[in-house]
Amino acid sequence: MIDQTIEILANQSNLSVQLMFDLYTPRPHFIITHKKQFRKVTATENEIKEVMQMVTDFLTDKPDFDTNAILSFHRGLWYQQNFKHFHAHLCVPKKAYRQEVKKMVTPEKCSNYWSSSTDYLTQMENDFISSKLKYNQYQIKCLSMAYRCINDPISYYVPLSQFNTSKFTLVFLACSPRIGIITKKKNIELKTLYSFMENFYFSARKKLSTIHPLFDNFGAHLCLYVTGKKNKNVNVVERTDRILFNNIQQIKSERIVGYIQMDEQLFLRWLHPIYHQTWLNEFKKSQHFVST
């Protein structure tokens, strides 16, 4: 990672966080960090609110990026592997990001890393192909090792429903190792969703790890759907996905506001046995890929 800031709104110079172009890792995302003088391991509640506002303003100012954008916070084993300070990821459409690369990666700005934007984009495409192969291998491994996961009693000891609140309901998604979040109200602030996901992750990790050591500090992505400014408050955004549901069909479409990305086999261990075969069938048919 490098201090290669991108141009956002001029009136945000007073913020302690910033949006940065990722010069080292060619992928369609931006990195969110503290500004250098504020850099530390964690972010305060107020700084998280700054992140939400900054991202919303950025997507408003640059609508080409405002299509299925996701704000992702890594946790556990998947966090701070290469960068030990607070950071998050704003994942954006590849087409719009390619245009940004052409402006950001020039010989004047990046001669020590890339000879041209073409080199950066070529590496981004090569990395994408490698990632597809990697996740395909993860998918095959999960399917072949499923028999070791489906007899795990974790789902009985730590049911997902125990973490539901008056504002949010947790659900297992139908064809990916993700736990979706349904909101019971439409005007909930994005920061409230983040706090719920953060509390859920740490509470679940504590309970799950006492039953099975594989869940000790398990990796996860807290993924919040984001969009440009629509009103005064920065509120949650709903998108349609397929969830597992306890009826004859077992799958239905539902509006969710984000999800927690998990390891394939840990997800399967936590999944209730009544859904195992349905999820495995759907997972087998899907193209498994994690972009966050």
CSV table of C-alpha atoms in Angstrom, one decimal:
chain,number,residue,atom,x,y,z
A,1,MET,CA,0.0,0.0,0.0
A,2,ILE,CA,1.2,3.5,-0.7
A,3,ASP,CA,0.1,7.0,0.1
A,4,GLN,CA,-1.4,7.6,-3.3
A,5,THR,CA,-4.5,9.6,-2.5
A,6,ILE,CA,-7.3,10.1,-5.1
A,7,GLU,CA,-9.2,13.3,-5.6
A,8,ILE,CA,-12.5,13.5,-3.7
A,9,LEU,CA,-14.6,16.4,-2.5
A,10,ALA,CA,-12.6,19.5,-1.5
A,11,ASN,CA,-14.7,20.1,1.7
A,12,GLN,CA,-13.5,16.8,3.3
A,13,SER,CA,-10.0,18.1,4.1
A,14,ASN,CA,-11.0,18.2,7.8
A,15,LEU,CA,-11.6,14.4,8.0
A,16,SER,CA,-9.2,12.0,9.7
A,17,VAL,CA,-9.7,9.3,7.1
A,18,GLN,CA,-9.0,9.2,3.4
A,19,LEU,CA,-9.7,7.2,0.2
A,20,MET,CA,-6.6,5.9,-1.5
A,21,PHE,CA,-5.7,4.4,-4.8
A,22,ASP,CA,-4.1,0.9,-4.3
A,23,LEU,CA,-0.9,1.1,-6.3
A,24,TYR,CA,0.5,-2.2,-5.0
A,25,THR,CA,-2.5,-4.5,-5.6
A,26,PRO,CA,-4.2,-4.1,-8.9
A,27,ARG,CA,-7.9,-4.8,-8.2
A,28,PRO,CA,-11.1,-2.8,-8.6
A,29,HIS,CA,-11.2,-1.3,-5.1
A,30,PHE,CA,-10.0,1.7,-3.1
A,31,ILE,CA,-8.4,1.6,0.3
A,32,ILE,CA,-9.7,3.6,3.2
A,33,THR,CA,-7.1,4.5,5.9
A,34,HIS,CA,-6.4,7.2,8.5
A,35,LYS,CA,-4.5,10.1,7.2
A,36,LYS,CA,-0.8,9.8,8.2
A,37,GLN,CA,-1.0,11.9,11.3
A,38,PHE,CA,-4.0,10.0,12.6
A,39,ARG,CA,-2.9,6.5,11.8
A,40,LYS,CA,-3.5,3.8,14.4
A,41,VAL,CA,-4.6,0.2,14.8
A,42,THR,CA,-8.3,0.8,15.2
A,43,ALA,CA,-10.8,3.5,14.3
A,44,THR,CA,-13.1,5.3,16.7
A,45,GLU,CA,-16.9,5.4,16.4
A,46,ASN,CA,-16.7,8.9,15.0
A,47,GLU,CA,-14.1,7.9,12.5
A,48,ILE,CA,-16.3,5.1,11.3
A,49,LYS,CA,-19.0,7.6,10.7
A,50,GLU,CA,-16.5,9.7,8.8
A,51,VAL,CA,-15.8,6.7,6.6
A,52,MET,CA,-19.5,6.2,5.9
A,53,GLN,CA,-20.0,9.9,5.0
A,54,MET,CA,-16.8,10.0,2.8
A,55,VAL,CA,-17.8,6.9,0.9
A,56,THR,CA,-21.3,8.2,0.3
A,57,ASP,CA,-20.0,11.6,-0.9
A,58,PHE,CA,-17.5,9.9,-3.1
A,59,LEU,CA,-20.1,7.8,-4.8
A,60,THR,CA,-22.3,10.8,-5.2
A,61,ASP,CA,-19.5,12.8,-6.8
A,62,LYS,CA,-18.4,9.9,-9.0
A,63,PRO,CA,-21.7,8.1,-10.1
A,64,ASP,CA,-19.8,5.7,-12.4
A,65,PHE,CA,-18.6,3.9,-9.3
A,66,ASP,CA,-22.1,3.9,-7.8
A,67,THR,CA,-23.2,0.5,-9.1
A,68,ASN,CA,-23.3,-2.4,-6.5
A,69,ALA,CA,-20.5,-0.8,-4.5
A,70,ILE,CA,-19.5,-2.6,-1.3
A,71,LEU,CA,-17.8,-1.2,1.8
A,72,SER,CA,-15.8,-4.1,3.2
A,73,PHE,CA,-14.1,-4.5,6.7
A,74,HIS,CA,-11.9,-7.5,7.1
A,75,ARG,CA,-11.8,-9.3,10.5
A,76,GLY,CA,-9.9,-12.1,12.2
A,77,LEU,CA,-7.3,-14.0,10.2
A,78,TRP,CA,-8.2,-12.0,7.1
A,79,TYR,CA,-7.3,-8.6,8.5
A,80,GLN,CA,-4.1,-6.7,8.8
A,81,GLN,CA,-2.0,-9.4,7.2
A,82,ASN,CA,0.1,-6.9,5.2
A,83,PHE,CA,-0.9,-3.5,6.7
A,84,LYS,CA,-1.0,-3.3,10.5
A,85,HIS,CA,-3.1,-0.1,10.8
A,86,PHE,CA,-6.8,0.4,10.4
A,87,HIS,CA,-8.1,0.1,6.8
A,88,ALA,CA,-11.2,-0.9,4.9
A,89,HIS,CA,-12.0,-1.5,1.2
A,90,LEU,CA,-14.4,0.2,-1.1
A,91,CYS,CA,-15.1,-2.4,-3.9
A,92,VAL,CA,-16.3,-0.8,-7.1
A,93,PRO,CA,-17.3,-1.8,-10.7
A,94,LYS,CA,-14.3,-3.0,-12.8
A,95,LYS,CA,-15.2,-0.9,-15.9
A,96,ALA,CA,-15.2,2.4,-13.9
A,97,TYR,CA,-12.1,1.5,-12.1
A,98,ARG,CA,-10.2,0.8,-15.3
A,99,GLN,CA,-10.9,4.4,-16.3
A,100,GLU,CA,-9.6,5.7,-13.0
A,101,VAL,CA,-6.4,3.6,-13.5
A,102,LYS,CA,-5.7,5.4,-16.7
A,103,LYS,CA,-5.7,8.7,-14.8
A,104,MET,CA,-3.9,7.5,-11.7
A,105,VAL,CA,-1.1,5.3,-13.2
A,106,THR,CA,1.1,7.5,-15.3
A,107,PRO,CA,4.9,7.5,-15.7
A,108,GLU,CA,5.0,10.8,-13.8
A,109,LYS,CA,3.2,9.4,-10.8
A,110,CYS,CA,4.1,5.7,-10.7
A,111,SER,CA,7.4,5.2,-12.6
A,112,ASN,CA,8.9,3.2,-9.7
A,113,TYR,CA,6.0,0.7,-9.8
A,114,TRP,CA,4.4,0.6,-13.3
A,115,SER,CA,5.7,1.7,-16.6
A,116,SER,CA,2.1,2.5,-17.8
A,117,SER,CA,-1.5,2.0,-16.9
A,118,THR,CA,-1.5,-0.8,-19.4
A,119,ASP,CA,0.9,-2.8,-17.2
A,120,TYR,CA,-1.3,-2.2,-14.2
A,121,LEU,CA,-4.5,-3.3,-16.0
A,122,THR,CA,-2.8,-6.4,-17.4
A,123,GLN,CA,-1.7,-7.4,-14.0
A,124,MET,CA,-5.2,-6.7,-12.6
A,125,GLU,CA,-6.6,-9.1,-15.2
A,126,ASN,CA,-4.0,-11.7,-14.6
A,127,ASP,CA,-4.6,-11.5,-10.8
A,128,PHE,CA,-8.4,-11.8,-11.5
A,129,ILE,CA,-7.8,-15.0,-13.5
A,130,SER,CA,-5.6,-16.4,-10.7
A,131,SER,CA,-8.2,-15.6,-8.1
A,132,LYS,CA,-10.9,-17.3,-10.1
A,133,LEU,CA,-8.8,-20.5,-10.2
A,134,LYS,CA,-8.0,-20.2,-6.4
A,135,TYR,CA,-11.7,-19.9,-5.5
A,136,ASN,CA,-12.6,-22.7,-7.8
A,137,GLN,CA,-10.1,-24.9,-5.9
A,138,TYR,CA,-11.7,-23.7,-2.6
A,139,GLN,CA,-15.1,-24.7,-3.9
A,140,ILE,CA,-13.9,-28.1,-5.0
A,141,LYS,CA,-12.3,-28.7,-1.7
A,142,CYS,CA,-15.4,-27.7,0.3
A,143,LEU,CA,-17.6,-30.0,-1.8
A,144,SER,CA,-15.2,-32.9,-1.4
A,145,MET,CA,-14.7,-32.3,2.4
A,146,ALA,CA,-18.4,-31.7,3.1
A,147,TYR,CA,-18.9,-35.0,4.8
A,148,ARG,CA,-16.5,-33.7,7.6
A,149,CYS,CA,-18.6,-30.6,8.1
A,150,ILE,CA,-22.2,-31.7,8.0
A,151,ASN,CA,-22.1,-33.7,11.2
A,152,ASP,CA,-20.8,-30.8,13.3
A,153,PRO,CA,-23.2,-29.9,16.1
A,154,ILE,CA,-22.4,-26.2,16.1
A,155,SER,CA,-25.6,-25.2,14.5
A,156,TYR,CA,-27.5,-26.6,17.5
A,157,TYR,CA,-25.3,-25.0,20.2
A,158,VAL,CA,-25.0,-21.6,18.4
A,159,PRO,CA,-28.1,-21.0,16.3
A,160,LEU,CA,-27.9,-17.9,14.1
A,161,SER,CA,-31.2,-16.6,15.4
A,162,GLN,CA,-29.8,-15.9,18.8
A,163,PHE,CA,-27.9,-12.9,17.4
A,164,ASN,CA,-31.0,-11.2,15.9
A,165,THR,CA,-32.1,-7.8,17.2
A,166,SER,CA,-35.1,-5.6,17.0
A,167,LYS,CA,-33.5,-4.0,13.9
A,168,PHE,CA,-31.7,-6.8,12.1
A,169,THR,CA,-32.3,-10.5,11.2
A,170,LEU,CA,-29.5,-12.8,10.1
A,171,VAL,CA,-30.0,-15.4,7.3
A,172,PHE,CA,-27.8,-17.9,5.5
A,173,LEU,CA,-27.5,-17.1,1.8
A,174,ALA,CA,-28.5,-19.9,-0.6
A,175,CYS,CA,-25.4,-20.4,-2.8
A,176,SER,CA,-22.4,-18.8,-1.2
A,177,PRO,CA,-20.7,-19.0,2.2
A,178,ARG,CA,-22.3,-15.7,3.4
A,179,ILE,CA,-24.6,-14.7,6.2
A,180,GLY,CA,-27.0,-12.0,5.0
A,181,ILE,CA,-28.6,-9.2,7.0
A,182,ILE,CA,-32.2,-8.2,6.7
A,183,THR,CA,-33.3,-4.9,8.1
A,184,LYS,CA,-36.7,-4.5,9.8
A,185,LYS,CA,-36.7,-0.7,9.2
A,186,LYS,CA,-35.8,1.3,6.1
A,187,ASN,CA,-34.3,4.4,7.7
A,188,ILE,CA,-31.5,2.8,9.7
A,189,GLU,CA,-28.1,4.6,9.5
A,190,LEU,CA,-25.2,2.7,7.9
A,191,LYS,CA,-23.1,3.1,11.1
A,192,THR,CA,-25.8,1.2,13.0
A,193,LEU,CA,-25.5,-1.7,10.6
A,194,TYR,CA,-21.7,-1.7,10.9
A,195,SER,CA,-22.0,-1.7,14.7
A,196,PHE,CA,-24.4,-4.7,14.5
A,197,MET,CA,-22.1,-6.6,12.2
A,198,GLU,CA,-19.1,-5.9,14.3
A,199,ASN,CA,-20.8,-7.0,17.5
A,200,PHE,CA,-22.2,-10.1,15.8
A,201,TYR,CA,-18.8,-11.2,14.5
A,202,PHE,CA,-17.0,-10.9,17.9
A,203,SER,CA,-19.9,-12.4,19.8
A,204,ALA,CA,-20.2,-15.3,17.4
A,205,ARG,CA,-16.5,-15.9,17.3
A,206,LYS,CA,-16.3,-16.1,21.1
A,207,LYS,CA,-19.2,-18.6,21.3
A,208,LEU,CA,-18.1,-20.7,18.3
A,209,SER,CA,-14.5,-21.0,19.3
A,210,THR,CA,-15.4,-22.5,22.7
A,211,ILE,CA,-17.1,-25.3,20.8
A,212,HIS,CA,-14.6,-25.8,17.9
A,213,PRO,CA,-11.0,-24.4,17.7
A,214,LEU,CA,-11.3,-23.8,14.0
A,215,PHE,CA,-13.4,-20.8,14.8
A,216,ASP,CA,-10.7,-19.2,16.9
A,217,ASN,CA,-10.1,-15.8,15.2
A,218,PHE,CA,-11.8,-17.0,12.0
A,219,GLY,CA,-11.5,-14.8,9.0
A,220,ALA,CA,-14.5,-12.8,7.8
A,221,HIS,CA,-15.4,-9.8,5.6
A,222,LEU,CA,-18.1,-7.4,6.9
A,223,CYS,CA,-19.7,-6.3,3.7
A,224,LEU,CA,-22.1,-3.3,3.7
A,225,TYR,CA,-24.0,-2.2,0.6
A,226,VAL,CA,-23.4,1.5,-0.1
A,227,THR,CA,-24.6,4.1,-2.6
A,228,GLY,CA,-24.4,7.8,-3.3
A,229,LYS,CA,-26.2,10.4,-1.1
A,230,LYS,CA,-30.0,10.3,-1.3
A,231,ASN,CA,-31.0,12.2,1.8
A,232,LYS,CA,-29.5,13.9,4.9
A,233,ASN,CA,-28.6,10.7,6.7
A,234,VAL,CA,-26.3,7.9,5.4
A,235,ASN,CA,-28.7,5.0,5.5
A,236,VAL,CA,-28.5,1.3,4.7
A,237,VAL,CA,-29.0,0.1,1.1
A,238,GLU,CA,-31.1,-2.9,0.1
A,239,ARG,CA,-30.3,-5.4,-2.7
A,240,THR,CA,-31.9,-8.6,-3.6
A,241,ASP,CA,-30.3,-12.0,-2.9
A,242,ARG,CA,-31.4,-15.6,-2.5
A,243,ILE,CA,-31.6,-16.9,1.1
A,244,LEU,CA,-32.3,-20.2,2.7
A,245,PHE,CA,-35.8,-20.4,4.2
A,246,ASN,CA,-37.4,-23.1,6.3
A,247,ASN,CA,-40.3,-24.2,4.0
A,248,ILE,CA,-40.7,-26.8,1.2
A,249,GLN,CA,-38.8,-24.8,-1.4
A,250,GLN,CA,-36.1,-23.8,1.1
A,251,ILE,CA,-35.0,-20.8,-1.1
A,252,LYS,CA,-36.6,-17.5,-1.6
A,253,SER,CA,-35.6,-14.0,-2.8
A,254,GLU,CA,-35.1,-11.4,-0.1
A,255,ARG,CA,-33.8,-7.9,0.3
A,256,ILE,CA,-30.6,-7.7,2.3
A,257,VAL,CA,-28.4,-4.7,3.4
A,258,GLY,CA,-25.1,-6.6,3.5
A,259,TYR,CA,-23.5,-9.8,4.4
A,260,ILE,CA,-20.6,-11.5,6.3
A,261,GLN,CA,-18.3,-13.4,4.0
A,262,MET,CA,-16.9,-16.6,5.6
A,263,ASP,CA,-14.6,-19.5,4.9
A,264,GLU,CA,-16.5,-22.2,2.9
A,265,GLN,CA,-16.0,-25.1,5.3
A,266,LEU,CA,-16.6,-23.0,8.5
A,267,PHE,CA,-19.8,-21.7,7.0
A,268,LEU,CA,-21.0,-25.3,6.2
A,269,ARG,CA,-20.2,-26.4,9.8
A,270,TRP,CA,-22.4,-23.6,11.1
A,271,LEU,CA,-25.2,-24.2,8.6
A,272,HIS,CA,-28.2,-26.0,10.1
A,273,PRO,CA,-28.4,-29.6,8.8
A,274,ILE,CA,-31.8,-29.1,7.2
A,275,TYR,CA,-30.1,-26.8,4.7
A,276,HIS,CA,-27.0,-28.8,4.0
A,277,GLN,CA,-28.0,-30.6,0.8
A,278,THR,CA,-29.8,-27.6,-0.7
A,279,TRP,CA,-26.8,-25.3,-0.1
A,280,LEU,CA,-24.3,-27.8,-1.4
A,281,ASN,CA,-26.4,-28.3,-4.6
A,282,GLU,CA,-26.6,-24.5,-5.1
A,283,PHE,CA,-23.0,-23.9,-4.2
A,284,LYS,CA,-21.9,-26.5,-6.7
A,285,LYS,CA,-23.8,-24.7,-9.5
A,286,SER,CA,-22.5,-21.3,-8.6
A,287,GLN,CA,-19.3,-19.6,-9.7
A,288,HIS,CA,-17.6,-19.1,-6.3
A,289,PHE,CA,-15.6,-15.8,-6.2
A,290,VAL,CA,-14.8,-13.3,-3.4
A,291,SER,CA,-14.2,-9.8,-4.6
A,292,THR,CA,-14.3,-8.0,-1.3
